Amino acid sequence: MTNDKMIRLLMVDDEIKFLETITKRLKLKLFEITSATNGNEAIEAAKKGRFDVAVIDLQMPGIDGVQVLEILKKTHKYLEVIILSGHATIETAVTCTKLGAFKILEKPCDFDKLVDAIKEAYEKRLKKKFEHDQERIKQIEKLALGQSPLGILKGLAKMDKG
Amino acid sequence: MNNATNFISIEGLKFFGKVNASISHEIKNILAIISETAGFLNDLTDLAKQGEDLKLSLLENCTESIAEDIQRGFDTIKQMNQFAHSVDVPIKEIKIFETVELTVKLSNFLSFSSKVEIENGDKEDKPVLTCPFLMESLIYQILLFVYESTGPDGHVLIQFDSQKKDGTSLIISTPTNFILDGFPTPDIQRAAKFLGFELNINSSNQKLDIWVPYVSKEIVALEKALQINSKS
């Protein structure tokens, strides 16, 4: 189960009226939302804030949704991305999936379906983060065996670089 | 002239596909806004049932937004219909301002389009004997080039100069320099040639001049060729 209050959402769409309305609706579902009207704004927002899930439109002026997806997945390890577009083709769907999109939804999309997809994406993010943390704990435990405190610190620094 | 009809068919299909894709995208966006606004009204009703105060201004905003987007949908469908009818007759007399205005509206469905202002200093909308579909396709392709140069935040001005008696100059300009790399493409050149239009780029004063004759010898030849093709 997820605690909806904790889900930090980045909504990206160049159709401002759509963005405003869906943001209002999602806020009623107690999501914490930041909205961006183009790719550059989205990348800047992701640099400043911390997000669990991003919902991105494909066709936008300047940097398009596929490029935003690629950049965000590279720079934000645990961020899950949902594509919500009226312009998705099979080719773009395949590209987005290869780039790590969690789900591709077509506009206009059933609101409950979108909310469910956001919750599922958030659960996946939590699981991925948890697995990574577990792995890290194991590595630290292994590293700490028979090491001096300085040796442990050096090992941790090496792990972080790797 | 079979070259011309083949060219119109192939280029026409590409153009038709592009315009259809952008119109369907626009309609999906409109429906998405209406759907979310109606959903928001539902959410507000649910909250009111739970005892929350229902703000009338919010309800008014929602109904106004729905009405606006229904109108936007009607306008889009009207343009789509107008565009669809441009293939009814291969060569016919059209109004130049009306045709340019429609093509600009069609191109504005694209996410990367710039803001376009059309200024008709001549007031009178001059008739031109042409292939409407090919003319729309040519202007559309030229606008895409201009949009790439100016970007989505750019501003484009289209003016008409009908001082000469045998045609009108369609002048496209921007406040910044045009960077029209690769312009005109072979397809643009061919379309202009079949229509009898002339393209002149004046990069020093940032203007692109399209000479549109009211009746060109090329269009008369094309009309004859199309008549022969339809009879055979």
Coordinates of C-alpha atoms in Angstrom, one line a residue:
Chain A
M1 CA 0.0 0.0 0.0
T2 CA 1.2 3.5 -0.7
N3 CA 0.7 6.6 1.3
D4 CA -0.6 9.0 -1.4
K5 CA 0.6 12.1 0.6
M6 CA 4.1 11.1 0.0
I7 CA 4.0 10.9 -3.8
R8 CA 5.8 13.8 -5.4
L9 CA 4.7 14.2 -8.9
L10 CA 6.1 16.2 -11.9
M11 CA 3.4 16.9 -14.5
V12 CA 4.7 18.0 -17.9
D13 CA 2.3 19.2 -20.7
D14 CA 2.4 22.1 -23.1
E15 CA -1.4 22.2 -23.2
I16 CA -1.8 24.6 -20.3
K17 CA -5.6 24.2 -19.7
F18 CA -5.2 20.4 -19.6
L19 CA -2.2 20.8 -17.2
E20 CA -4.1 23.1 -14.9
T21 CA -7.2 21.0 -14.7
I22 CA -5.5 17.7 -14.2
T23 CA -3.2 19.2 -11.6
K24 CA -6.3 20.4 -9.7
R25 CA -7.8 17.0 -9.8
L26 CA -4.6 15.2 -8.8
K27 CA -4.2 17.6 -5.9
L28 CA -7.6 16.5 -4.6
K29 CA -6.1 13.0 -4.5
L30 CA -3.4 14.5 -2.2
F31 CA -0.5 14.2 -4.5
E32 CA 2.2 16.8 -4.2
I33 CA 2.5 18.3 -7.7
T34 CA 4.9 20.5 -9.6
S35 CA 3.9 21.3 -13.2
A36 CA 6.0 22.2 -16.2
T37 CA 4.8 23.4 -19.6
N38 CA 7.8 22.3 -21.7
G39 CA 10.8 20.0 -21.7
N40 CA 13.3 22.6 -20.4
E41 CA 11.0 23.6 -17.5
A42 CA 10.7 19.9 -16.6
I43 CA 14.4 19.3 -16.6
E44 CA 15.0 22.5 -14.5
A45 CA 12.2 21.5 -12.1
A46 CA 13.8 18.0 -11.7
K47 CA 17.2 19.5 -10.9
K48 CA 15.6 21.7 -8.1
G49 CA 13.0 19.3 -6.6
R50 CA 12.8 15.7 -5.7
F51 CA 10.2 13.6 -7.5
D52 CA 8.9 10.1 -7.3
V53 CA 7.0 10.0 -10.6
A54 CA 6.8 12.2 -13.7
V55 CA 3.9 12.2 -16.1
I56 CA 5.1 13.6 -19.5
D57 CA 3.4 14.6 -22.7
L58 CA 5.3 13.6 -25.9
Q59 CA 4.8 16.5 -28.4
M60 CA 6.1 19.7 -26.9
P61 CA 7.9 22.7 -28.4
G62 CA 11.7 22.5 -28.0
I63 CA 12.8 19.4 -26.1
D64 CA 10.1 16.8 -26.7
G65 CA 8.8 14.1 -24.3
V66 CA 11.1 11.4 -25.5
Q67 CA 14.2 13.5 -24.9
V68 CA 12.9 14.6 -21.5
L69 CA 12.3 10.9 -20.6
E70 CA 15.9 10.0 -21.7
I71 CA 17.4 12.9 -19.7
L72 CA 15.3 12.3 -16.5
K73 CA 16.0 8.5 -16.5
K74 CA 19.8 9.2 -16.8
T75 CA 19.9 11.8 -14.1
H76 CA 17.3 10.5 -11.7
K77 CA 17.9 6.8 -10.9
Y78 CA 14.7 6.0 -9.1
L79 CA 12.3 8.3 -10.9
E80 CA 9.5 6.5 -12.7
V81 CA 8.1 8.1 -15.9
I82 CA 4.6 7.7 -17.3
I83 CA 4.0 9.0 -20.9
L84 CA 0.6 10.6 -21.4
S85 CA 0.1 11.7 -24.9
G86 CA -2.4 12.1 -27.7
H87 CA 0.3 11.5 -30.2
A88 CA 1.9 8.1 -29.3
T89 CA 2.6 5.8 -32.2
I90 CA 3.8 2.2 -31.9
E91 CA 7.4 3.4 -32.8
T92 CA 7.4 6.0 -30.1
A93 CA 5.9 3.6 -27.6
V94 CA 8.7 1.1 -28.3
T95 CA 11.3 3.9 -28.0
C96 CA 9.8 5.1 -24.7
T97 CA 9.7 1.6 -23.3
K98 CA 13.3 1.0 -24.2
L99 CA 14.2 4.2 -22.5
G100 CA 12.6 3.0 -19.3
A101 CA 9.1 4.5 -19.4
F102 CA 6.9 2.8 -16.8
K103 CA 3.7 3.1 -18.8
I104 CA 2.4 4.8 -21.9
L105 CA -1.2 6.1 -21.7
E106 CA -3.2 7.7 -24.4
K107 CA -5.0 11.0 -24.1
P108 CA -7.8 11.4 -23.3
C109 CA -7.2 9.0 -20.5
D110 CA -9.5 7.7 -17.8
F111 CA -8.5 9.7 -14.6
D112 CA -8.7 6.7 -12.3
K113 CA -6.5 4.7 -14.7
L114 CA -3.9 7.5 -14.5
V115 CA -4.1 7.6 -10.7
D116 CA -3.6 3.9 -10.5
A117 CA -0.7 4.1 -12.9
I118 CA 0.9 6.8 -10.7
K119 CA 0.5 4.6 -7.6
E120 CA 1.9 1.6 -9.4
A121 CA 4.9 3.6 -10.6
Y122 CA 5.5 4.9 -7.1
E123 CA 5.4 1.3 -5.7
K124 CA 7.9 0.3 -8.3
R125 CA 10.1 3.2 -7.3
L126 CA 9.9 2.3 -3.6
K127 CA 10.7 -1.4 -4.4
K128 CA 13.7 -0.4 -6.6
K129 CA 15.0 2.0 -3.9
F130 CA 14.5 -0.6 -1.2
E131 CA 16.4 -3.3 -3.2
H132 CA 19.2 -0.9 -3.8
D133 CA 19.4 0.0 -0.1
Q134 CA 19.4 -3.7 0.9
E135 CA 22.2 -4.3 -1.5
R136 CA 24.1 -1.4 -0.2
I137 CA 23.7 -2.6 3.4
K138 CA 25.0 -6.0 2.4
Q139 CA 28.0 -4.4 0.7
I140 CA 28.7 -2.2 3.8
E141 CA 28.5 -5.2 6.1
K142 CA 30.9 -7.1 3.9
L143 CA 33.2 -4.2 3.8
A144 CA 33.2 -3.6 7.5
L145 CA 34.4 -7.1 8.3
G146 CA 37.9 -6.9 9.8
Q147 CA 38.4 -3.3 8.7
S148 CA 39.7 -0.3 10.7
P149 CA 37.3 2.7 10.8
L150 CA 39.5 4.5 8.2
G151 CA 39.5 1.4 6.0
I152 CA 35.6 1.3 6.2
L153 CA 35.5 5.0 5.2
K154 CA 37.8 4.5 2.3
G155 CA 35.8 1.5 1.2
L156 CA 32.5 3.5 1.3
A157 CA 34.0 6.3 -0.7
K158 CA 35.2 3.7 -3.3
M159 CA 31.7 2.2 -3.4
D160 CA 30.0 5.6 -4.0
K161 CA 32.4 6.3 -6.8
G162 CA 31.7 3.0 -8.4
Chain B
M1 CA 2.6 16.7 -67.2
N2 CA 2.2 13.2 -65.8
N3 CA 5.1 14.2 -63.6
A4 CA 3.0 17.0 -62.2
T5 CA 0.1 14.7 -61.4
N6 CA 2.4 12.1 -59.8
F7 CA 4.1 14.8 -57.8
I8 CA 0.7 16.2 -56.6
S9 CA -0.4 12.7 -55.7
I10 CA 2.7 11.7 -53.7
E11 CA 3.3 15.1 -52.1
G12 CA -0.4 15.5 -51.5
L13 CA -0.6 12.2 -49.6
K14 CA 2.3 13.2 -47.4
F15 CA 0.8 16.6 -46.7
F16 CA -2.7 15.2 -46.1
G17 CA -1.2 12.7 -43.6
K18 CA 0.7 15.4 -41.7
V19 CA -2.3 17.6 -41.5
N20 CA -4.6 14.8 -40.4
A21 CA -2.1 13.7 -37.7
S22 CA -1.9 17.3 -36.3
I23 CA -5.7 17.8 -36.4
S24 CA -6.3 14.5 -34.6
H25 CA -3.8 15.5 -32.0
E26 CA -5.6 18.8 -31.5
I27 CA -8.9 17.0 -31.2
K28 CA -7.5 14.6 -28.6
N29 CA -6.2 17.5 -26.6
I30 CA -9.6 19.3 -26.7
L31 CA -11.4 16.1 -25.6
A32 CA -8.8 15.6 -22.8
I33 CA -9.4 19.1 -21.5
I34 CA -13.2 18.6 -21.6
S35 CA -13.0 15.2 -20.0
E36 CA -10.7 16.4 -17.2
T37 CA -12.9 19.5 -16.6
A38 CA -16.1 17.4 -16.4
G39 CA -14.2 15.0 -14.1
F40 CA -13.2 18.0 -11.9
L41 CA -16.9 19.0 -11.7
N42 CA -17.7 15.5 -10.5
D43 CA -14.9 15.7 -7.9
L44 CA -16.4 19.0 -6.7
T45 CA -19.9 17.5 -6.5
D46 CA -18.5 14.5 -4.5
L47 CA -16.8 16.9 -2.1
A48 CA -20.1 18.9 -1.7
K49 CA -21.9 15.7 -0.9
Q50 CA -19.3 15.2 1.9
G51 CA -20.2 18.6 3.3
E52 CA -17.5 20.7 1.7
D53 CA -18.4 24.2 0.6
L54 CA -19.0 24.4 -3.2
K55 CA -17.6 27.6 -4.7
L56 CA -19.8 28.9 -7.4
S57 CA -16.9 30.6 -9.1
L58 CA -15.2 27.2 -9.6
L59 CA -18.3 25.8 -11.2
E60 CA -18.5 28.8 -13.5
N61 CA -14.9 28.4 -14.5
C62 CA -15.4 24.8 -15.3
T63 CA -18.5 25.4 -17.4
E64 CA -16.8 28.3 -19.2
S65 CA -13.8 26.1 -19.9
I66 CA -16.0 23.4 -21.4
A67 CA -17.9 25.8 -23.5
E68 CA -14.6 27.4 -24.8
D69 CA -13.1 24.0 -25.7
I70 CA -16.3 22.9 -27.4
Q71 CA -16.0 26.1 -29.5
R72 CA -12.3 25.3 -30.2
G73 CA -13.4 21.8 -31.3
F74 CA -16.0 23.3 -33.7
D75 CA -13.4 25.7 -35.1
T76 CA -10.9 22.8 -35.6
I77 CA -13.5 20.7 -37.4
K78 CA -14.5 23.6 -39.6
Q79 CA -10.9 24.1 -40.7
M80 CA -10.6 20.3 -41.2
N81 CA -13.7 20.4 -43.4
Q82 CA -12.5 23.4 -45.3
F83 CA -9.1 21.7 -45.9
A84 CA -10.8 18.4 -47.0
H85 CA -12.8 20.3 -49.6
S86 CA -9.6 21.8 -51.1
V87 CA -9.3 18.6 -53.2
D88 CA -12.8 18.7 -54.6
V89 CA -11.6 20.4 -57.8
P90 CA -7.9 20.1 -58.8
I91 CA -7.7 23.6 -60.3
K92 CA -10.0 26.4 -59.3
E93 CA -10.2 30.1 -58.4
I94 CA -9.4 30.7 -54.7
K95 CA -9.2 33.7 -52.5
I96 CA -5.5 34.2 -51.6
F97 CA -6.0 35.6 -48.1
E98 CA -8.5 32.9 -47.1
T99 CA -6.2 30.1 -48.4
V100 CA -3.1 31.5 -46.5
E101 CA -5.2 32.0 -43.4
L102 CA -6.4 28.4 -43.5
T103 CA -2.9 27.0 -44.1
V104 CA -1.5 29.1 -41.2
K105 CA -4.3 27.7 -38.9
L106 CA -3.5 24.2 -40.0
S107 CA 0.2 24.7 -39.3
N108 CA -0.5 26.2 -35.9
F109 CA -1.7 22.8 -34.7
L110 CA 2.0 21.8 -34.7
S111 CA 3.6 22.0 -31.3
F112 CA 6.7 23.8 -32.7
S113 CA 4.8 26.5 -34.6
S114 CA 5.5 30.2 -34.1
K115 CA 3.0 32.9 -33.5
V116 CA 1.8 34.1 -37.0
E117 CA 0.2 37.5 -37.7
I118 CA -1.4 37.9 -41.1
E119 CA -1.7 41.5 -42.3
N120 CA -3.9 42.2 -45.4
G121 CA -3.1 45.7 -46.3
D122 CA -4.9 45.4 -49.6
K123 CA -8.2 44.6 -47.9
E124 CA -9.6 43.0 -51.1
D125 CA -9.1 39.2 -51.1
K126 CA -7.6 38.6 -54.6
P127 CA -8.8 35.6 -56.6
V128 CA -6.0 33.2 -57.9
L129 CA -6.5 30.4 -60.4
T130 CA -4.5 27.6 -58.8
C131 CA -4.3 24.0 -57.5
P132 CA -5.6 24.8 -54.0
F133 CA -4.3 21.6 -52.4
L134 CA -0.7 22.0 -53.9
M135 CA -0.7 25.7 -52.9
E136 CA -1.7 24.9 -49.3
S137 CA 1.0 22.2 -49.3
L138 CA 3.6 24.6 -50.6
I139 CA 2.8 27.3 -48.1
Y140 CA 2.6 24.8 -45.2
Q141 CA 6.1 23.4 -46.1
I142 CA 7.5 26.9 -46.3
L143 CA 5.9 27.8 -42.9
L144 CA 7.5 24.7 -41.3
F145 CA 10.9 25.9 -42.5
V146 CA 10.2 29.4 -41.0
Y147 CA 9.0 27.8 -37.7
E148 CA 12.3 25.9 -37.5
S149 CA 14.2 29.1 -37.9
T150 CA 12.1 31.2 -35.5
G151 CA 11.2 28.6 -32.9
P152 CA 8.0 28.2 -30.8
D153 CA 8.5 31.6 -29.1
G154 CA 9.1 33.3 -32.4
H155 CA 6.9 35.7 -34.3
V156 CA 6.2 35.6 -38.0
L157 CA 4.5 38.3 -40.1
I158 CA 2.7 37.5 -43.4
Q159 CA 1.9 40.5 -45.6
F160 CA 0.3 40.8 -49.0
D161 CA 1.5 43.2 -51.7
S162 CA -0.9 43.5 -54.7
Q163 CA 0.6 46.6 -56.3
K164 CA 1.4 44.7 -59.5
K165 CA -1.7 43.9 -61.7
D166 CA -0.8 40.3 -62.6
G167 CA -0.2 38.9 -59.1
T168 CA 0.3 39.3 -55.4
S169 CA 3.5 39.1 -53.4
L170 CA 3.2 37.1 -50.2
I171 CA 5.9 38.5 -47.9
I172 CA 6.9 36.4 -44.9
S173 CA 9.2 38.1 -42.4
T174 CA 10.4 37.8 -38.8
P175 CA 12.0 40.3 -36.4
T176 CA 15.1 38.1 -36.4
N177 CA 17.3 36.8 -39.2
F178 CA 16.0 33.8 -41.1
I179 CA 18.2 30.7 -40.9
L180 CA 16.7 28.7 -43.7
D181 CA 19.3 26.0 -44.1
G182 CA 18.6 23.9 -47.1
F183 CA 15.7 26.1 -48.3
P184 CA 14.1 25.6 -50.7
T185 CA 14.1 21.8 -50.8
P186 CA 13.7 20.1 -54.2
D187 CA 10.0 19.4 -53.3
I188 CA 9.3 23.0 -52.5
Q189 CA 11.0 24.1 -55.7
R190 CA 9.0 21.6 -57.8
A191 CA 5.7 22.6 -56.1
A192 CA 6.5 26.3 -56.8
K193 CA 7.4 25.5 -60.4
F194 CA 4.2 23.5 -61.1
L195 CA 2.1 26.4 -59.6
G196 CA 4.1 29.1 -61.4
F197 CA 5.1 30.7 -58.1
E198 CA 8.5 32.4 -57.6
L199 CA 10.5 32.2 -54.3
N200 CA 12.9 34.9 -53.4
I201 CA 14.8 35.0 -50.1
N202 CA 16.1 38.4 -49.0
S203 CA 18.2 37.5 -46.0
S204 CA 19.5 41.1 -45.6
N205 CA 16.1 42.5 -44.7
Q206 CA 14.9 39.2 -43.3
K207 CA 12.1 38.6 -45.8
L208 CA 10.9 35.7 -47.9
D209 CA 8.9 36.8 -50.9
I210 CA 6.5 34.4 -52.7
W211 CA 5.3 35.7 -56.0
V212 CA 1.7 34.4 -56.7
P213 CA 0.5 35.1 -60.2
Y214 CA -3.3 35.4 -60.5
V215 CA -3.1 33.1 -63.5
S216 CA 0.1 31.4 -64.5
K217 CA 0.9 29.7 -67.7
E218 CA 2.1 26.7 -65.6
I219 CA -1.3 26.4 -64.0
V220 CA -3.2 26.6 -67.3
A221 CA -0.9 23.8 -68.7
L222 CA -1.5 21.8 -65.5
E223 CA -5.3 22.3 -65.8
K224 CA -5.2 21.0 -69.5
A225 CA -3.1 18.0 -68.5
L226 CA -5.5 17.1 -65.7
Q227 CA -8.4 17.4 -68.1
I228 CA -6.7 15.1 -70.6
N229 CA -5.8 12.6 -67.8
S230 CA -9.4 12.5 -66.5
K231 CA -10.8 11.8 -70.0
S232 CA -8.3 9.0 -70.8

